[in-house]
């Protein structure tokens, strides 16, 4: 009699184990049936553009920028700030070197400005990322082009080309 009980008990445990292994799995994230829960919500200091991104987004320097707003996020060893740029230096173009754009390499930031009624860049300015202000400004002649240069004597090259010749200026 005692043996029979053990067989029934062992059989019941075996049935429970087998049915547990083949039971349907619960919903998983990304399978279309699961509803994700919000884990946290953080207020963004700069609204993203229409595509959902920022023209300036540098994690190394901690910079976010769109339109006329440029923000440095506070982090370990760096102070945060918010700068409202002059209309001439609004960072709205995703193509560096065109008017209204920015070069960001490491902690160096150069803004390429464009003035109303003028084709192409009108001026370039260097940003001091520690203080959150424009450190220098250089006026450009009409028709100039701006390029970022990674090594050598300068960081930014400005080309002023006229029929028959070009003048190249390097700024650091």
PDB file of C-alpha atoms in Angstrom:
ATOM      1  CA  UNK A   1       0.000   0.000   0.000  1.00  0.00           C
ATOM      2  CA  UNK A   2       2.785   2.305   0.890  1.00  0.00           C
ATOM      3  CA  UNK A   3       4.484   1.637  -2.424  1.00  0.00           C
ATOM      4  CA  UNK A   4       1.371   2.611  -4.307  1.00  0.00           C
ATOM      5  CA  UNK A   5       1.238   6.000  -2.600  1.00  0.00           C
ATOM      6  CA  UNK A   6       4.843   6.689  -3.531  1.00  0.00           C
ATOM      7  CA  UNK A   7       4.115   5.748  -7.160  1.00  0.00           C
ATOM      8  CA  UNK A   8       1.096   8.079  -7.259  1.00  0.00           C
ATOM      9  CA  UNK A   9       3.061  10.852  -5.608  1.00  0.00           C
ATOM     10  CA  UNK A  10       6.029  10.381  -7.943  1.00  0.00           C
ATOM     11  CA  UNK A  11       3.687  10.230 -10.957  1.00  0.00           C
ATOM     12  CA  UNK A  12       1.928  13.457  -9.873  1.00  0.00           C
ATOM     13  CA  UNK A  13       5.219  15.289  -9.414  1.00  0.00           C
ATOM     14  CA  UNK A  14       6.400  14.038 -12.813  1.00  0.00           C
ATOM     15  CA  UNK A  15       3.169  15.255 -14.490  1.00  0.00           C
ATOM     16  CA  UNK A  16       3.553  18.674 -12.855  1.00  0.00           C
ATOM     17  CA  UNK A  17       7.170  18.968 -13.997  1.00  0.00           C
ATOM     18  CA  UNK A  18       6.391  17.940 -17.577  1.00  0.00           C
ATOM     19  CA  UNK A  19       3.394  20.285 -17.916  1.00  0.00           C
ATOM     20  CA  UNK A  20       5.454  23.152 -16.449  1.00  0.00           C
ATOM     21  CA  UNK A  21       8.116  22.681 -19.127  1.00  0.00           C
ATOM     22  CA  UNK A  22       5.637  22.798 -21.977  1.00  0.00           C
ATOM     23  CA  UNK A  23       3.355  25.517 -20.635  1.00  0.00           C
ATOM     24  CA  UNK A  24       3.003  28.624 -22.801  1.00  0.00           C
ATOM     25  CA  UNK A  25       5.540  31.353 -22.075  1.00  0.00           C
ATOM     26  CA  UNK A  26       4.467  34.770 -20.838  1.00  0.00           C
ATOM     27  CA  UNK A  27       4.634  37.802 -23.115  1.00  0.00           C
ATOM     28  CA  UNK A  28       8.093  39.127 -23.908  1.00  0.00           C
ATOM     29  CA  UNK A  29       9.133  42.632 -24.939  1.00  0.00           C
ATOM     30  CA  UNK A  30       9.102  43.065 -28.705  1.00  0.00           C
ATOM     31  CA  UNK A  31       6.812  40.132 -29.510  1.00  0.00           C
ATOM     32  CA  UNK A  32       3.843  42.406 -30.220  1.00  0.00           C
ATOM     33  CA  UNK A  33       1.727  41.259 -27.292  1.00  0.00           C
ATOM     34  CA  UNK A  34       3.690  42.828 -24.441  1.00  0.00           C
ATOM     35  CA  UNK A  35       2.988  46.382 -23.339  1.00  0.00           C
ATOM     36  CA  UNK A  36       6.165  48.125 -22.112  1.00  0.00           C
ATOM     37  CA  UNK A  37       5.997  50.045 -18.864  1.00  0.00           C
ATOM     38  CA  UNK A  38       7.510  53.483 -18.462  1.00  0.00           C
ATOM     39  CA  UNK A  39      10.597  53.138 -16.278  1.00  0.00           C
ATOM     40  CA  UNK A  40      11.510  56.814 -16.008  1.00  0.00           C
ATOM     41  CA  UNK A  41      10.899  60.190 -17.584  1.00  0.00           C
ATOM     42  CA  UNK A  42      13.495  62.949 -17.940  1.00  0.00           C
ATOM     43  CA  UNK A  43      12.800  66.462 -19.154  1.00  0.00           C
ATOM     44  CA  UNK A  44      15.013  67.238 -22.161  1.00  0.00           C
ATOM     45  CA  UNK A  45      16.742  70.627 -22.028  1.00  0.00           C
ATOM     46  CA  UNK A  46      16.513  71.091 -25.823  1.00  0.00           C
ATOM     47  CA  UNK A  47      13.586  70.090 -28.013  1.00  0.00           C
ATOM     48  CA  UNK A  48      14.646  67.711 -30.822  1.00  0.00           C
ATOM     49  CA  UNK A  49      14.091  68.574 -34.459  1.00  0.00           C
ATOM     50  CA  UNK A  50      11.288  67.233 -36.672  1.00  0.00           C
ATOM     51  CA  UNK A  51      13.238  64.001 -37.284  1.00  0.00           C
ATOM     52  CA  UNK A  52      13.454  63.311 -33.524  1.00  0.00           C
ATOM     53  CA  UNK A  53      17.178  64.085 -33.244  1.00  0.00           C
ATOM     54  CA  UNK A  54      19.456  67.021 -32.547  1.00  0.00           C
ATOM     55  CA  UNK A  55      21.772  68.755 -35.009  1.00  0.00           C
ATOM     56  CA  UNK A  56      24.448  68.902 -32.283  1.00  0.00           C
ATOM     57  CA  UNK A  57      24.596  65.730 -30.186  1.00  0.00           C
ATOM     58  CA  UNK A  58      28.028  65.122 -28.691  1.00  0.00           C
ATOM     59  CA  UNK A  59      28.163  62.703 -25.769  1.00  0.00           C
ATOM     60  CA  UNK A  60      31.898  63.302 -25.309  1.00  0.00           C
ATOM     61  CA  UNK A  61      31.459  67.060 -24.805  1.00  0.00           C
ATOM     62  CA  UNK A  62      27.978  66.666 -23.274  1.00  0.00           C
ATOM     63  CA  UNK A  63      26.406  68.988 -25.863  1.00  0.00           C
ATOM     64  CA  UNK A  64      22.873  69.045 -27.275  1.00  0.00           C
ATOM     65  CA  UNK A  65      21.805  71.695 -29.760  1.00  0.00           C
ATOM     66  CA  UNK A  66      18.891  72.491 -32.012  1.00  0.00           C
ATOM     67  CA  UNK A  67      17.845  75.823 -33.501  1.00  0.00           C
ATOM     68  CA  UNK A  68      19.226  78.659 -31.350  1.00  0.00           C
ATOM     69  CA  UNK A  69      19.548  76.562 -28.162  1.00  0.00           C
ATOM     70  CA  UNK A  70      22.834  74.945 -27.164  1.00  0.00           C
ATOM     71  CA  UNK A  71      23.080  73.069 -23.857  1.00  0.00           C
ATOM     72  CA  UNK A  72      25.923  71.366 -22.046  1.00  0.00           C
ATOM     73  CA  UNK A  73      24.627  68.616 -19.800  1.00  0.00           C
ATOM     74  CA  UNK A  74      26.182  68.465 -16.361  1.00  0.00           C
ATOM     75  CA  UNK A  75      28.161  65.342 -15.624  1.00  0.00           C
ATOM     76  CA  UNK A  76      31.196  64.069 -13.785  1.00  0.00           C
ATOM     77  CA  UNK A  77      33.750  66.864 -13.789  1.00  0.00           C
ATOM     78  CA  UNK A  78      31.733  69.238 -15.987  1.00  0.00           C
ATOM     79  CA  UNK A  79      29.375  72.097 -15.237  1.00  0.00           C
ATOM     80  CA  UNK A  80      26.164  72.336 -17.223  1.00  0.00           C
ATOM     81  CA  UNK A  81      24.945  75.492 -18.937  1.00  0.00           C
ATOM     82  CA  UNK A  82      22.400  76.736 -21.480  1.00  0.00           C
ATOM     83  CA  UNK A  83      23.242  79.236 -24.224  1.00  0.00           C
ATOM     84  CA  UNK A  84      20.775  81.061 -26.448  1.00  0.00           C
ATOM     85  CA  UNK A  85      22.774  81.616 -29.641  1.00  0.00           C
ATOM     86  CA  UNK A  86      22.495  84.753 -31.784  1.00  0.00           C
ATOM     87  CA  UNK A  87      20.245  84.220 -34.819  1.00  0.00           C
ATOM     88  CA  UNK A  88      23.332  84.293 -37.076  1.00  0.00           C
ATOM     89  CA  UNK A  89      24.783  81.204 -35.341  1.00  0.00           C
ATOM     90  CA  UNK A  90      21.649  79.057 -35.016  1.00  0.00           C
ATOM     91  CA  UNK A  91      22.639  75.389 -35.437  1.00  0.00           C
ATOM     92  CA  UNK A  92      19.904  74.143 -37.748  1.00  0.00           C
ATOM     93  CA  UNK A  93      21.754  72.493 -40.621  1.00  0.00           C
ATOM     94  CA  UNK A  94      22.858  68.854 -40.284  1.00  0.00           C
ATOM     95  CA  UNK A  95      25.631  69.461 -42.856  1.00  0.00           C
ATOM     96  CA  UNK A  96      28.800  70.847 -41.199  1.00  0.00           C
ATOM     97  CA  UNK A  97      30.382  73.675 -43.148  1.00  0.00           C
ATOM     98  CA  UNK A  98      27.131  75.095 -44.483  1.00  0.00           C
ATOM     99  CA  UNK A  99      25.579  78.203 -42.969  1.00  0.00           C
ATOM    100  CA  UNK A 100      23.886  77.489 -39.632  1.00  0.00           C
ATOM    101  CA  UNK A 101      25.888  74.433 -38.611  1.00  0.00           C
ATOM    102  CA  UNK A 102      28.479  73.344 -36.079  1.00  0.00           C
ATOM    103  CA  UNK A 103      31.763  71.410 -36.019  1.00  0.00           C
ATOM    104  CA  UNK A 104      32.185  69.397 -32.824  1.00  0.00           C
ATOM    105  CA  UNK A 105      35.394  67.402 -32.342  1.00  0.00           C
ATOM    106  CA  UNK A 106      36.149  66.340 -28.801  1.00  0.00           C
ATOM    107  CA  UNK A 107      35.742  69.498 -26.740  1.00  0.00           C
ATOM    108  CA  UNK A 108      36.305  71.907 -29.647  1.00  0.00           C
ATOM    109  CA  UNK A 109      33.219  73.577 -31.079  1.00  0.00           C
ATOM    110  CA  UNK A 110      33.124  75.927 -34.089  1.00  0.00           C
ATOM    111  CA  UNK A 111      29.822  77.461 -35.191  1.00  0.00           C
ATOM    112  CA  UNK A 112      29.254  78.458 -38.822  1.00  0.00           C
ATOM    113  CA  UNK A 113      26.883  81.400 -39.061  1.00  0.00           C
ATOM    114  CA  UNK A 114      24.618  82.642 -41.792  1.00  0.00           C
ATOM    115  CA  UNK A 115      23.075  86.087 -42.060  1.00  0.00           C
ATOM    116  CA  UNK A 116      19.671  86.921 -43.529  1.00  0.00           C
ATOM    117  CA  UNK A 117      19.873  87.842 -47.221  1.00  0.00           C
ATOM    118  CA  UNK A 118      23.316  86.303 -47.738  1.00  0.00           C
ATOM    119  CA  UNK A 119      24.129  83.008 -49.436  1.00  0.00           C
ATOM    120  CA  UNK A 120      26.585  80.760 -47.645  1.00  0.00           C
ATOM    121  CA  UNK A 121      28.439  81.330 -44.396  1.00  0.00           C
ATOM    122  CA  UNK A 122      28.765  84.879 -43.046  1.00  0.00           C
ATOM    123  CA  UNK A 123      31.010  84.275 -40.012  1.00  0.00           C
ATOM    124  CA  UNK A 124      32.503  81.556 -37.827  1.00  0.00           C
ATOM    125  CA  UNK A 125      32.734  81.575 -34.051  1.00  0.00           C
ATOM    126  CA  UNK A 126      34.490  79.445 -31.473  1.00  0.00           C
ATOM    127  CA  UNK A 127      32.581  78.244 -28.440  1.00  0.00           C
ATOM    128  CA  UNK A 128      34.166  78.000 -25.008  1.00  0.00           C
ATOM    129  CA  UNK A 129      32.574  74.747 -23.748  1.00  0.00           C
ATOM    130  CA  UNK A 130      33.653  75.363 -20.142  1.00  0.00           C
ATOM    131  CA  UNK A 131      32.028  78.795 -19.799  1.00  0.00           C
ATOM    132  CA  UNK A 132      29.162  78.413 -22.298  1.00  0.00           C
ATOM    133  CA  UNK A 133      29.905  81.528 -24.325  1.00  0.00           C
ATOM    134  CA  UNK A 134      31.279  82.505 -27.734  1.00  0.00           C
ATOM    135  CA  UNK A 135      35.049  82.936 -27.298  1.00  0.00           C
ATOM    136  CA  UNK A 136      35.891  84.432 -30.704  1.00  0.00           C
ATOM    137  CA  UNK A 137      34.257  85.457 -33.978  1.00  0.00           C
ATOM    138  CA  UNK A 138      35.698  85.779 -37.496  1.00  0.00           C
ATOM    139  CA  UNK A 139      33.816  87.576 -40.284  1.00  0.00           C
ATOM    140  CA  UNK A 140      33.861  85.857 -43.708  1.00  0.00           C
ATOM    141  CA  UNK A 141      33.820  87.437 -47.153  1.00  0.00           C
ATOM    142  CA  UNK A 142      30.831  86.531 -49.358  1.00  0.00           C
ATOM    143  CA  UNK A 143      31.282  83.216 -51.199  1.00  0.00           C
ATOM    144  CA  UNK A 144      33.616  81.677 -48.602  1.00  0.00           C
ATOM    145  CA  UNK A 145      33.556  77.992 -47.763  1.00  0.00           C
ATOM    146  CA  UNK A 146      34.386  76.476 -44.384  1.00  0.00           C
ATOM    147  CA  UNK A 147      36.048  73.087 -43.778  1.00  0.00           C
ATOM    148  CA  UNK A 148      37.168  71.216 -40.700  1.00  0.00           C
ATOM    149  CA  UNK A 149      40.829  70.199 -40.737  1.00  0.00           C
ATOM    150  CA  UNK A 150      41.868  67.404 -38.366  1.00  0.00           C
ATOM    151  CA  UNK A 151      45.624  67.870 -38.152  1.00  0.00           C
ATOM    152  CA  UNK A 152      48.530  70.163 -38.749  1.00  0.00           C
ATOM    153  CA  UNK A 153      48.562  73.910 -38.327  1.00  0.00           C
ATOM    154  CA  UNK A 154      44.841  74.709 -38.077  1.00  0.00           C
ATOM    155  CA  UNK A 155      41.462  73.334 -37.031  1.00  0.00           C
ATOM    156  CA  UNK A 156      39.202  75.229 -39.430  1.00  0.00           C
ATOM    157  CA  UNK A 157      40.013  76.171 -43.012  1.00  0.00           C
ATOM    158  CA  UNK A 158      38.246  79.021 -44.799  1.00  0.00           C
ATOM    159  CA  UNK A 159      38.470  79.164 -48.589  1.00  0.00           C
ATOM    160  CA  UNK A 160      37.765  82.450 -50.388  1.00  0.00           C
ATOM    161  CA  UNK A 161      37.696  81.580 -54.085  1.00  0.00           C
ATOM    162  CA  UNK A 162      37.438  84.078 -56.931  1.00  0.00           C
ATOM    163  CA  UNK A 163      37.866  83.478 -60.650  1.00  0.00           C
ATOM    164  CA  UNK A 164      41.424  82.251 -61.160  1.00  0.00           C
ATOM    165  CA  UNK A 165      42.553  81.947 -57.524  1.00  0.00           C
ATOM    166  CA  UNK A 166      41.665  80.855 -53.999  1.00  0.00           C
ATOM    167  CA  UNK A 167      42.875  82.226 -50.691  1.00  0.00           C
ATOM    168  CA  UNK A 168      43.009  79.623 -47.903  1.00  0.00           C
ATOM    169  CA  UNK A 169      43.029  80.745 -44.284  1.00  0.00           C
ATOM    170  CA  UNK A 170      43.630  78.391 -41.361  1.00  0.00           C
ATOM    171  CA  UNK A 171      42.195  79.179 -37.932  1.00  0.00           C
ATOM    172  CA  UNK A 172      43.016  77.352 -34.697  1.00  0.00           C
TER     173      UNK A 172
END
